[in-house]
Short mmCIF file of C-alpha atoms and ligand atoms in Angstrom, two decimals:
data_model
loop_
_atom_site.label_atom_id
_atom_site.label_comp_id
_atom_site.label_asym_id
_atom_site.label_seq_id
_atom_site.Cartn_x
_atom_site.Cartn_y
_atom_site.Cartn_z
CA MET A 1 -0.16 0.18 -0.02
CA TRP A 2 2.75 2.38 1.10
CA LEU A 3 4.90 1.39 -1.93
CA SER A 4 2.27 1.58 -4.66
CA ARG A 5 1.38 5.23 -3.03
CA LEU A 6 5.37 6.09 -3.44
CA ASN A 7 5.45 4.93 -6.53
CA VAL A 8 2.23 7.10 -7.84
CA THR A 9 4.10 10.10 -6.27
CA ILE A 10 7.55 9.43 -8.13
CA GLN A 11 5.39 8.88 -11.63
CA ALA A 12 3.91 12.34 -10.59
CA GLY A 13 7.16 13.99 -9.93
CA ALA A 14 8.48 12.44 -13.51
CA LEU A 15 5.53 13.59 -15.43
CA VAL A 16 5.66 17.55 -13.74
CA LEU A 17 9.53 17.35 -14.51
CA ALA A 18 9.07 16.54 -18.12
CA VAL A 19 6.41 19.25 -18.62
CA CYS A 20 8.90 21.72 -16.99
CA MET A 21 11.79 20.72 -19.52
CA LEU A 22 9.69 20.86 -22.52
CA ALA A 23 8.05 24.45 -21.42
CA ALA A 24 12.00 25.56 -21.13
CA THR A 25 12.97 23.81 -24.48
CA ALA A 26 9.85 25.94 -25.84
CA HIS A 27 11.13 29.18 -24.58
CA ALA A 28 14.96 28.70 -25.62
CA ALA A 29 13.65 28.79 -29.25
CA GLY A 30 14.92 32.60 -29.34
CA LYS A 31 16.62 35.00 -27.04
CA VAL A 32 15.38 38.38 -26.08
CA HIS A 33 17.65 41.27 -26.45
CA VAL A 34 17.41 44.56 -25.03
CA VAL A 35 17.57 47.99 -26.29
CA LYS A 36 17.20 51.18 -24.15
CA MET A 37 15.54 54.36 -25.73
CA LEU A 38 17.43 57.03 -23.98
CA ASN A 39 17.63 60.93 -23.61
CA LYS A 40 21.68 60.51 -23.31
CA SER A 41 24.19 57.80 -23.84
CA THR A 42 25.64 55.79 -21.12
CA THR A 43 29.03 55.84 -22.56
CA ASP A 44 29.14 59.22 -24.36
CA ARG A 45 27.44 61.99 -22.27
CA LYS A 46 27.57 64.42 -25.11
CA GLU A 47 25.33 62.15 -27.52
CA ARG A 48 21.64 63.00 -27.00
CA MET A 49 18.86 60.72 -28.21
CA VAL A 50 20.00 57.29 -28.64
CA PHE A 51 19.31 53.58 -28.71
CA GLU A 52 21.52 51.61 -26.76
CA PRO A 53 23.20 49.60 -28.01
CA SER A 54 22.59 51.05 -31.63
CA ILE A 55 24.03 48.43 -33.48
CA LEU A 56 22.61 44.94 -32.65
CA LYS A 57 23.34 41.51 -33.76
CA VAL A 58 20.95 38.73 -33.37
CA SER A 59 19.84 35.13 -34.45
CA VAL A 60 17.21 34.44 -36.65
CA GLY A 61 14.02 34.19 -34.27
CA ASP A 62 15.49 36.42 -31.41
CA THR A 63 13.28 39.05 -30.38
CA VAL A 64 14.31 42.68 -29.27
CA ARG A 65 12.39 44.63 -26.39
CA PHE A 66 12.81 48.36 -26.85
CA VAL A 67 12.54 49.76 -23.47
CA SER A 68 11.30 52.91 -22.97
CA THR A 69 13.66 53.82 -20.44
CA ASP A 70 13.05 57.57 -21.01
CA ARG A 71 10.19 58.89 -21.99
CA GLY A 72 9.08 60.45 -25.67
CA HIS A 73 10.43 57.71 -27.70
CA LYS A 74 9.54 54.92 -30.41
CA SER A 75 10.89 52.11 -32.43
CA ALA A 76 10.08 52.43 -35.84
CA SER A 77 11.08 50.49 -39.18
CA ILE A 78 12.74 52.80 -42.25
CA LYS A 79 11.17 52.62 -45.47
CA ARG A 80 13.49 50.50 -47.56
CA MET A 81 16.04 49.58 -44.89
CA LEU A 82 14.49 46.19 -44.20
CA PRO A 83 15.09 42.74 -46.09
CA GLU A 84 12.64 42.10 -48.68
CA GLY A 85 8.83 40.82 -48.03
CA VAL A 86 9.23 42.07 -44.08
CA LYS A 87 6.70 44.41 -42.85
CA ARG A 88 7.26 47.76 -41.19
CA TRP A 89 7.02 48.33 -37.77
CA THR A 90 6.18 51.06 -35.74
CA SER A 91 5.70 51.56 -31.77
CA ARG A 92 3.72 53.85 -29.53
CA ILE A 93 5.76 56.72 -28.09
CA GLY A 94 6.66 56.08 -24.84
CA LYS A 95 5.69 52.40 -24.77
CA ASP A 96 8.17 49.10 -24.47
CA PHE A 97 7.87 47.20 -27.60
CA GLU A 98 8.61 43.85 -28.78
CA MET A 99 9.65 42.67 -32.32
CA THR A 100 10.52 39.07 -33.41
CA PHE A 101 13.08 39.13 -36.05
CA ASP A 102 12.41 35.89 -38.60
CA LYS A 103 14.51 36.51 -41.36
CA ASN A 104 18.04 37.17 -42.28
CA GLY A 105 19.21 40.67 -43.32
CA THR A 106 20.04 44.16 -42.31
CA TYR A 107 17.09 46.58 -40.57
CA GLY A 108 17.27 50.24 -39.91
CA TYR A 109 14.95 52.05 -37.86
CA MET A 110 14.40 54.95 -35.74
CA CYS A 111 12.57 57.07 -33.28
CA THR A 112 10.32 58.98 -35.70
CA PRO A 113 10.19 62.12 -33.65
CA HIS A 114 14.08 62.24 -32.99
CA TYR A 115 15.13 61.19 -36.41
CA GLY A 116 16.61 64.66 -37.19
CA MET A 117 18.67 64.46 -33.98
CA GLY A 118 20.26 60.78 -35.10
CA MET A 119 18.02 58.80 -32.96
CA VAL A 120 18.50 55.86 -35.34
CA GLY A 121 19.74 52.17 -34.95
CA LEU A 122 20.68 48.88 -37.00
CA ILE A 123 19.74 45.51 -36.15
CA LEU A 124 21.47 42.81 -37.90
CA VAL A 125 19.92 39.64 -38.36
CA GLY A 126 21.69 36.28 -38.96
CA ASP A 127 23.38 36.29 -42.44
CA TYR A 128 22.73 40.34 -42.65
CA ARG A 129 24.64 40.83 -45.37
CA VAL A 130 21.88 39.78 -47.94
CA ASN A 131 20.85 43.51 -47.88
CA PHE A 132 23.26 45.07 -45.82
CA GLU A 133 24.80 47.30 -49.21
CA GLU A 134 21.36 48.37 -50.27
CA VAL A 135 20.23 49.22 -46.63
CA ALA A 136 23.39 51.27 -46.33
CA LYS A 137 22.65 52.92 -50.00
CA LYS A 138 19.63 54.63 -48.51
CA ARG A 139 19.67 58.30 -48.29
CA GLN A 140 19.63 59.83 -44.84
CA ARG A 141 19.94 63.53 -43.73
CA GLY A 142 21.57 65.38 -40.90
CA LYS A 143 22.56 63.70 -37.65
CA ALA A 144 20.95 60.46 -38.51
CA LYS A 145 22.97 60.34 -41.92
CA LYS A 146 26.31 61.10 -39.56
CA ARG A 147 25.39 58.13 -37.15
CA PHE A 148 24.07 55.69 -39.93
CA ASP A 149 27.63 55.99 -41.78
CA GLN A 150 29.10 55.48 -38.52
CA MET A 151 27.40 52.56 -38.05
CA PHE A 152 27.88 51.01 -41.81
CA ALA A 153 31.79 52.06 -41.01
CA GLU A 154 32.00 50.26 -37.82
CA VAL A 155 30.20 47.01 -39.23
CA ARG A 156 32.40 46.71 -42.24
CA GLU A 157 35.87 47.27 -39.94
CA THR A 158 34.85 44.68 -37.88
CA GLU A 159 34.00 42.24 -40.77
CA GLN A 160 37.34 42.99 -41.91
CA LYS A 161 39.17 42.50 -38.40
CA LYS A 162 37.11 39.73 -36.69
CA PRO A 163 34.73 38.54 -39.48
CA THR A 164 33.78 35.62 -36.90
CA ASP A 165 31.85 38.34 -34.72
CA LEU A 166 29.67 39.17 -37.28
CA VAL A 167 28.25 35.37 -38.04
CA ASN A 168 26.17 33.75 -35.94
CU1 LIG B 1 13.41 59.34 -29.53
#
């Protein structure tokens, strides 16, 4: 009697464990990365209105959470800075926003109200080179152009120095 009850307990325990492991596997499908939306850079106090990090490399299937650390910001994709067939996105000002990236490529985005102040960013997904040069050709203005040019240069430089850093 006592033994059979113990047996049931062990079986139930094994079942709970199996369910937990399954849930953990499902969750591991994609990583979640955080991009902060800030009034001031934490690494260079002279730089205002930034996404941090402004260049983010992720794997296909990963999610990026844009966190509204400071108020008044949003994340919106930029026309002709997305891989083919990817839908544009735009978040609500001052709200956290999550976006899952299911396609290889380079993605350019901005905080629409602060584009003129250079609040733009790049997300490199998997084999981001499929459209990198096209995205880099897109015409930009003012401070956004300056920051994008710096970012493209940084990506190219990293590619030359340590190509493995940019390959998933
Ligand atoms: Cu902003």
